[in-house]
Short mmCIF file of C-alpha atoms in Angstrom, two decimals:
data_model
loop_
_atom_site.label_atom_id
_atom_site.label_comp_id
_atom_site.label_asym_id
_atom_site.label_seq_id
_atom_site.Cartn_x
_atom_site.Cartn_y
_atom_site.Cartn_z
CA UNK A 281 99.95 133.83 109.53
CA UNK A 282 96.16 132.78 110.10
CA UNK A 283 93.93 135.91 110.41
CA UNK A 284 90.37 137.06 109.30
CA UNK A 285 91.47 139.95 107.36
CA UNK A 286 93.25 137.89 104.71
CA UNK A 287 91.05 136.92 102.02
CA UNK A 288 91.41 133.17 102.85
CA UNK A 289 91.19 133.58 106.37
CA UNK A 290 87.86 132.72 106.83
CA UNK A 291 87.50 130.10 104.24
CA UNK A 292 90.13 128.00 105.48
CA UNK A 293 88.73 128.40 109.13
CA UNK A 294 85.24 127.19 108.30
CA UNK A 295 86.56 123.96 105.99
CA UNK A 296 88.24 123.37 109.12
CA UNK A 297 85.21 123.43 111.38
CA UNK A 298 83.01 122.29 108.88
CA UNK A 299 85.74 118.92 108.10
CA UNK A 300 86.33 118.25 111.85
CA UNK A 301 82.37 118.37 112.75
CA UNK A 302 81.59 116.00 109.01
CA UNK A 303 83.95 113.48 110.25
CA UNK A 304 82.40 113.53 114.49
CA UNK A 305 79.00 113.14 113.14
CA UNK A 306 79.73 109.33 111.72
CA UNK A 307 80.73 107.93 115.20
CA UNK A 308 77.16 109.61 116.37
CA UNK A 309 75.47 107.96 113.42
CA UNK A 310 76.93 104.34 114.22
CA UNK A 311 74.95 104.41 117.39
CA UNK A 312 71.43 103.88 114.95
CA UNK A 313 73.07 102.22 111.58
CA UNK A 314 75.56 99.64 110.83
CA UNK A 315 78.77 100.43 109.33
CA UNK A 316 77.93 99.12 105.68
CA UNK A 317 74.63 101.07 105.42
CA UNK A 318 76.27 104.49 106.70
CA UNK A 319 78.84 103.81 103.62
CA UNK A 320 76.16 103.32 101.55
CA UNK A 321 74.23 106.38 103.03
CA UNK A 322 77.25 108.81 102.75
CA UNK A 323 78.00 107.71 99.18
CA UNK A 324 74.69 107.98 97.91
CA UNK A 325 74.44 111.63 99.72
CA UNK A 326 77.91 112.74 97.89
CA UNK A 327 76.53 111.76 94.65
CA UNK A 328 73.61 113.52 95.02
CA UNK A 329 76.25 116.82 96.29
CA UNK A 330 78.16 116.35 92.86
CA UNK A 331 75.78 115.99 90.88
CA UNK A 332 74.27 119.23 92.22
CA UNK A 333 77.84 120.73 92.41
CA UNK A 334 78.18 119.99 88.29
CA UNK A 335 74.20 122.04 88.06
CA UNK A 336 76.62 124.32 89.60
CA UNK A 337 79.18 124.26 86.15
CA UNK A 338 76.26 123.87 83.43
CA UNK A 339 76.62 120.26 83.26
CA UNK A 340 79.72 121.04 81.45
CA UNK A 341 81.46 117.24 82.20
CA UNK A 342 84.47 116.63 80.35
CA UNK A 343 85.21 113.09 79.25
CA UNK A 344 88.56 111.86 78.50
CA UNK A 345 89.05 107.75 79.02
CA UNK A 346 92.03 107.97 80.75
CA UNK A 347 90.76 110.87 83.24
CA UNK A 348 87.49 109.39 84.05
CA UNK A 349 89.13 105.21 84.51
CA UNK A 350 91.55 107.55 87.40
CA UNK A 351 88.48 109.43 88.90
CA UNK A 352 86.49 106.30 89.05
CA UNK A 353 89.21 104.43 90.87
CA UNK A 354 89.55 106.97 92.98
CA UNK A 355 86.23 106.44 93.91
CA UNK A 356 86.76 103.12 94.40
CA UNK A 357 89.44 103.59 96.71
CA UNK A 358 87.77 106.18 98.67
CA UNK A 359 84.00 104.21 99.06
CA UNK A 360 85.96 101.62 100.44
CA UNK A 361 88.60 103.67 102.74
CA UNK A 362 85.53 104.72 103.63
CA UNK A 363 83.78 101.21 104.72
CA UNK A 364 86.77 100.05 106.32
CA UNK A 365 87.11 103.12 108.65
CA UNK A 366 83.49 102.95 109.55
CA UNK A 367 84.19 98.93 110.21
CA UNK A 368 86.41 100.61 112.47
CA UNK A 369 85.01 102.97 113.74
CA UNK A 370 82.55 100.55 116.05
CA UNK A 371 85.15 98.88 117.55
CA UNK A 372 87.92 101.81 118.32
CA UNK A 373 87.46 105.60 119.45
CA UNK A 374 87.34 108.16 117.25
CA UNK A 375 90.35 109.75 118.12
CA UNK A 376 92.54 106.67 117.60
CA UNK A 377 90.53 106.26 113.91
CA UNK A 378 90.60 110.20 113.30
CA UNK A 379 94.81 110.24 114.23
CA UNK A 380 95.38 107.29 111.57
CA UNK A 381 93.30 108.22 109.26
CA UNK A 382 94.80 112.09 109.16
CA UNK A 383 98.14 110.69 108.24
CA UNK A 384 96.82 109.91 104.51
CA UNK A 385 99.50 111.90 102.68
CA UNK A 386 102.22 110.27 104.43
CA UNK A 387 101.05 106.96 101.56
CA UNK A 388 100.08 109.84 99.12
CA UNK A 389 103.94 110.99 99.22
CA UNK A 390 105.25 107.82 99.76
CA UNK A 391 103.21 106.79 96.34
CA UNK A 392 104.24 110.17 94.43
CA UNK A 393 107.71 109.30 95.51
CA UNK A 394 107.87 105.95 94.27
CA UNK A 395 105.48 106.12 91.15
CA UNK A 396 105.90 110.21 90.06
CA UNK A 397 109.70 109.96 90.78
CA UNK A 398 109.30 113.09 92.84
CA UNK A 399 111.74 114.33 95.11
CA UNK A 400 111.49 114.69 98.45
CA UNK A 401 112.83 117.67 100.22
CA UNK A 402 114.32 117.27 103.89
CA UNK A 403 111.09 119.11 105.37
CA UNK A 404 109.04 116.13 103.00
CA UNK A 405 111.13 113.66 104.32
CA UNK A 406 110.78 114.52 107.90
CA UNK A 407 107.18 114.62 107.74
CA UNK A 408 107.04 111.32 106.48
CA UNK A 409 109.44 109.95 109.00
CA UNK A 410 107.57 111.83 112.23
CA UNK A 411 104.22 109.97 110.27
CA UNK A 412 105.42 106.30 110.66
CA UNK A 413 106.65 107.13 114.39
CA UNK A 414 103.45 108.73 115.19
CA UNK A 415 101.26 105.86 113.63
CA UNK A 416 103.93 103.02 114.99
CA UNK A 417 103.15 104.93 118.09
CA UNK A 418 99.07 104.55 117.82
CA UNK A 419 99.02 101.52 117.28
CA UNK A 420 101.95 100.19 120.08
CA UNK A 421 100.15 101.79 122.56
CA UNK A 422 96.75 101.25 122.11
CA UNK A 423 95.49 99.50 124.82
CA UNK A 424 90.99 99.70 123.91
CA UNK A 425 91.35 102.02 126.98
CA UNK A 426 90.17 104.93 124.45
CA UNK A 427 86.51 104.40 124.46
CA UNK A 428 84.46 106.59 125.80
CA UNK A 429 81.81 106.01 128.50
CA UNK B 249 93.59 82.90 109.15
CA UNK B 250 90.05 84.86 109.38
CA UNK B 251 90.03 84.57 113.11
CA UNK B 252 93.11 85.64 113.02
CA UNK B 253 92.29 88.47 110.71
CA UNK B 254 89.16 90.02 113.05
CA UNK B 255 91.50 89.53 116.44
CA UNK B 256 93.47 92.22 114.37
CA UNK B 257 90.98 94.19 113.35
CA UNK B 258 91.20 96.54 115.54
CA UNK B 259 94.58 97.63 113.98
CA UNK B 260 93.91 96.47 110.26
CA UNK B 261 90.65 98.21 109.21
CA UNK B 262 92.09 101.80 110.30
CA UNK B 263 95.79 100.57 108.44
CA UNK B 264 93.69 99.43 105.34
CA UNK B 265 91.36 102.82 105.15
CA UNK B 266 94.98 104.66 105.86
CA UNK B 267 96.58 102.81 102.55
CA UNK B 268 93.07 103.64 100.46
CA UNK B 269 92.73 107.41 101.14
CA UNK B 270 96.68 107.62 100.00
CA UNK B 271 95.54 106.12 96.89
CA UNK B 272 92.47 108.41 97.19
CA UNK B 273 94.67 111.15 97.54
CA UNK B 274 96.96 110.47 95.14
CA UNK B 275 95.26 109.15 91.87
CA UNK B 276 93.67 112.76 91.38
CA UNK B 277 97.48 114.26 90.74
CA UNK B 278 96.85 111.65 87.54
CA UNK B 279 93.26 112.27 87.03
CA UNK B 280 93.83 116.01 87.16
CA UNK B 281 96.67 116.01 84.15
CA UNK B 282 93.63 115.26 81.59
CA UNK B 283 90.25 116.79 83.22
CA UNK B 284 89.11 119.84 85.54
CA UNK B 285 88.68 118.97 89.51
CA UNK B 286 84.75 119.35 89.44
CA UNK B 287 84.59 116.45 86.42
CA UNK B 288 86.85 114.53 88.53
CA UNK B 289 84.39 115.28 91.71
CA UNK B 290 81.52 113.90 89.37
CA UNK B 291 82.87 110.44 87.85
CA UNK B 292 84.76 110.16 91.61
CA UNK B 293 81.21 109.70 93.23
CA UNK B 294 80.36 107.37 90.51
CA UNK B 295 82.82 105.09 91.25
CA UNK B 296 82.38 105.04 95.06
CA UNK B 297 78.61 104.28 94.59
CA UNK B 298 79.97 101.28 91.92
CA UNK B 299 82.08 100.46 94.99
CA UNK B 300 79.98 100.43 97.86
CA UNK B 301 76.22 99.67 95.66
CA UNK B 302 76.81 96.06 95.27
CA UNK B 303 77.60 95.44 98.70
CA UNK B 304 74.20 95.38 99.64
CA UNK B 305 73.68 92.09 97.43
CA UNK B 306 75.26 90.48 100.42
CA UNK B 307 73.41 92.45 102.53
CA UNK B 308 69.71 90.70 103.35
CA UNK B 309 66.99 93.07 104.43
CA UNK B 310 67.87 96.56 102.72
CA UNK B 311 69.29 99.22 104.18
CA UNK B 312 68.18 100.54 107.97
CA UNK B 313 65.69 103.62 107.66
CA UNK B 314 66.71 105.42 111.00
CA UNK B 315 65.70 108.64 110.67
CA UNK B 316 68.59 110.26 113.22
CA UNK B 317 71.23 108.10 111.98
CA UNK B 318 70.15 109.68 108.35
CA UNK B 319 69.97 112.76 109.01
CA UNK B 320 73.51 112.79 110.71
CA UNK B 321 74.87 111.23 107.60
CA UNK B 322 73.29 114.06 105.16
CA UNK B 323 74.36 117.07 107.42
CA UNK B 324 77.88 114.91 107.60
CA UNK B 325 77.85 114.96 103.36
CA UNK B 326 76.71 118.73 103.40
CA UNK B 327 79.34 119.67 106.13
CA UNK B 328 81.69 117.90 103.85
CA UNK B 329 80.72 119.36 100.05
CA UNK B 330 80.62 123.01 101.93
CA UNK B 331 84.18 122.23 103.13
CA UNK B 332 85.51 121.37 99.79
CA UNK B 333 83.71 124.73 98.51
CA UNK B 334 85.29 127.06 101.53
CA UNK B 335 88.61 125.08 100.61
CA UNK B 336 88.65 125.86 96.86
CA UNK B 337 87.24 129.53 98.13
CA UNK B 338 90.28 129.73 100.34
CA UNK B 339 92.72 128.16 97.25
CA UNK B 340 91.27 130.95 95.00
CA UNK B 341 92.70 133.75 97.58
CA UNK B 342 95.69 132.18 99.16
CA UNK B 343 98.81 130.24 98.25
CA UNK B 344 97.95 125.91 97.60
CA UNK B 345 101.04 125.22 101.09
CA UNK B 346 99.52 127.88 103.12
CA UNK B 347 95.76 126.79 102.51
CA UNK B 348 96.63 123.27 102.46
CA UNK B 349 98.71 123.17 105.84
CA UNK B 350 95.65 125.55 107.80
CA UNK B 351 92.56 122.88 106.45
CA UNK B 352 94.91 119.74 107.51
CA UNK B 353 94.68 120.95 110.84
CA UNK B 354 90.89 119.52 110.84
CA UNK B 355 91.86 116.42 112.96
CA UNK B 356 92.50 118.77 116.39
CA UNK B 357 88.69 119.86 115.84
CA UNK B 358 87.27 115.77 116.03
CA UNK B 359 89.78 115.64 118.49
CA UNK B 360 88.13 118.06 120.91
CA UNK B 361 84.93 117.30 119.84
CA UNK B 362 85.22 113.93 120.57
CA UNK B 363 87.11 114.50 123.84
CA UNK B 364 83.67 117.21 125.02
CA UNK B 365 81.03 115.10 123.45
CA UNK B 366 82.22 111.39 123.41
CA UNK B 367 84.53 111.93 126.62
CA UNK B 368 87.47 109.87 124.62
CA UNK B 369 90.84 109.45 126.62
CA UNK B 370 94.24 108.75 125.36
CA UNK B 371 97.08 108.00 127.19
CA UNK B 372 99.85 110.43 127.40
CA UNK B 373 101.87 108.20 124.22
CA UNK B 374 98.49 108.78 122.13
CA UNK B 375 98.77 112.27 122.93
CA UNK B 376 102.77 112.31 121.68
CA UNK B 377 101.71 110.85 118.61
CA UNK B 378 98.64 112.67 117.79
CA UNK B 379 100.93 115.47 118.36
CA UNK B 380 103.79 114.20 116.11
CA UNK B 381 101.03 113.50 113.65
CA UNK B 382 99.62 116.95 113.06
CA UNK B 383 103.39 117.83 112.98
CA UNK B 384 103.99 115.35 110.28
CA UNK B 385 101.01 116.90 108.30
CA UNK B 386 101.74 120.47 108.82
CA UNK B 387 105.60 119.60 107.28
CA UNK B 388 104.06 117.38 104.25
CA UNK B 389 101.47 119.96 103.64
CA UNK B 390 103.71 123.10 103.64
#
């Protein structure tokens, strides 16, 4: 399974570090900004990354109408994902936004399932299943007794 | 209705981001049948600035200029771009389930972090289904 000697090893450990320490470093940040102007922040600094990232390619940007309407609306959808989980954020602990917030491709399934006509498998199925509990769960149970100090 | 709305807030905002990063997640599966991932990447950022830019209409005084808050936000967006480059390293190497289930595992790390550094508690059902969440992950991801 997960070791250093395979050739991914160590890639996939570091996006992992790297991921988990990008998304702790917002609930420090809300302590100085408010939630709309670390959106704002964090969007601007991405578009600076990929713009640097396509330096990267030679500026070689495709365009295709159909491809860049999708990527923009997934841009959309993501800016403001974002705002609402920062709105969030202030009000409930990280862990309680982090747990939600991780079960994203329960919807992304859910969505190819119902739009792609893809099929889901039993292991698929479960996952989604074992989602809803765990978010029906998160939500039940909260009781605003997960703030920190 | 908007008091209403806000006495719920607590639950809607985090349901609301939860429904936007599916379609976040799954509008590139489209996007992806007609251009390459780092043209995606590009118009992408576009259309979150488009997004989040005219917000700040609404939005009297400009934006804060605190220097730690900042700075925490551009280490959070390199963090974040290096991620998706050791991710697409890892992609290049290994198989997409394999890769895919390892880097979903990211939520344990904010997890502990926050649990060291923020001293967050959960009660022993938020533990169950932060547990049955990663386990719904690792299944949808492999």
């Amino acid at each position: 399974m997960l070791s250093p000697q395979t050739p991914w090893g160590y890639p996939s450990m570091l996006a992992v570090v790297l991921w988990g320490v990008s998304a702790f470093l917002p609930k420090l940040a809300l302590r100085q900004l408010p939630p709309l102007h670390m959106t704002v922040y964090s969007n601007c600094f991405f578009l600076l990354g990929c713009v640097a990232l396509q330096a990267f390619y030679g500026f070689h940007v495709e365009f295709n109408a159909r491809g860049v309407m999708l990527a923009g609306l997934v841009g959309v959808s993501g800016g403001t994902a974002q705002l609402f989980y920062n709105l969030s954020l202030r009000n409930n602990s990280l862990t309680y936004n982090v747990v939600i917030a991780s079960l994203y491709p329960v919807v992304a399934t859910l969505m190819a399932y119902l739009f792609l006509g893809e099929t889901l498998g039993a292991r698929q199925a479960a996952g989604v299943a074992l989602g809803i509990v765990s978010l029906l769960m998160m939500v039940k149970t909260s009781d605003r007794k997960t703030e920190g100090p | 209705m908007i008091a209403r709305l806000k006495a719920h807030s607590g639950v809607l905002l985090p349901l609301a981001a939860l429904v936007l990063w599916g379609i976040w997640a799954f509008l590139p599966k489209l996007a992806m049948q007609s251009m390459q991932p780092h043209s995606i990447l590009f118009y992408e950022s576009f259309g979150g600035a488009m997004a989040v830019l005219p917000l700040l209409f609404f939005n009297k005084g400009g934006l804060v200029r605190d220097k730690k808050g900042v700075s925490l936000l551009f280490c959070g967006s390199c963090l974040s771009i290096t991620g998706i480059l050791c991710y697409y390293t890892a992609l290049k190497a290994g198989s997409v389930a394999t890769v895919t289930t390892v880097t979903a595992m990211y939520p344990v790390v904010v997890m502990a972090l926050a649990r060291i550094f923020l001293r967050e508690e959960l009660n022993r059902w938020q533990w169950l289904a932060a547990a049955l969440a990663m386990v719904s992950v690792y299944l949808l991801a492999g």
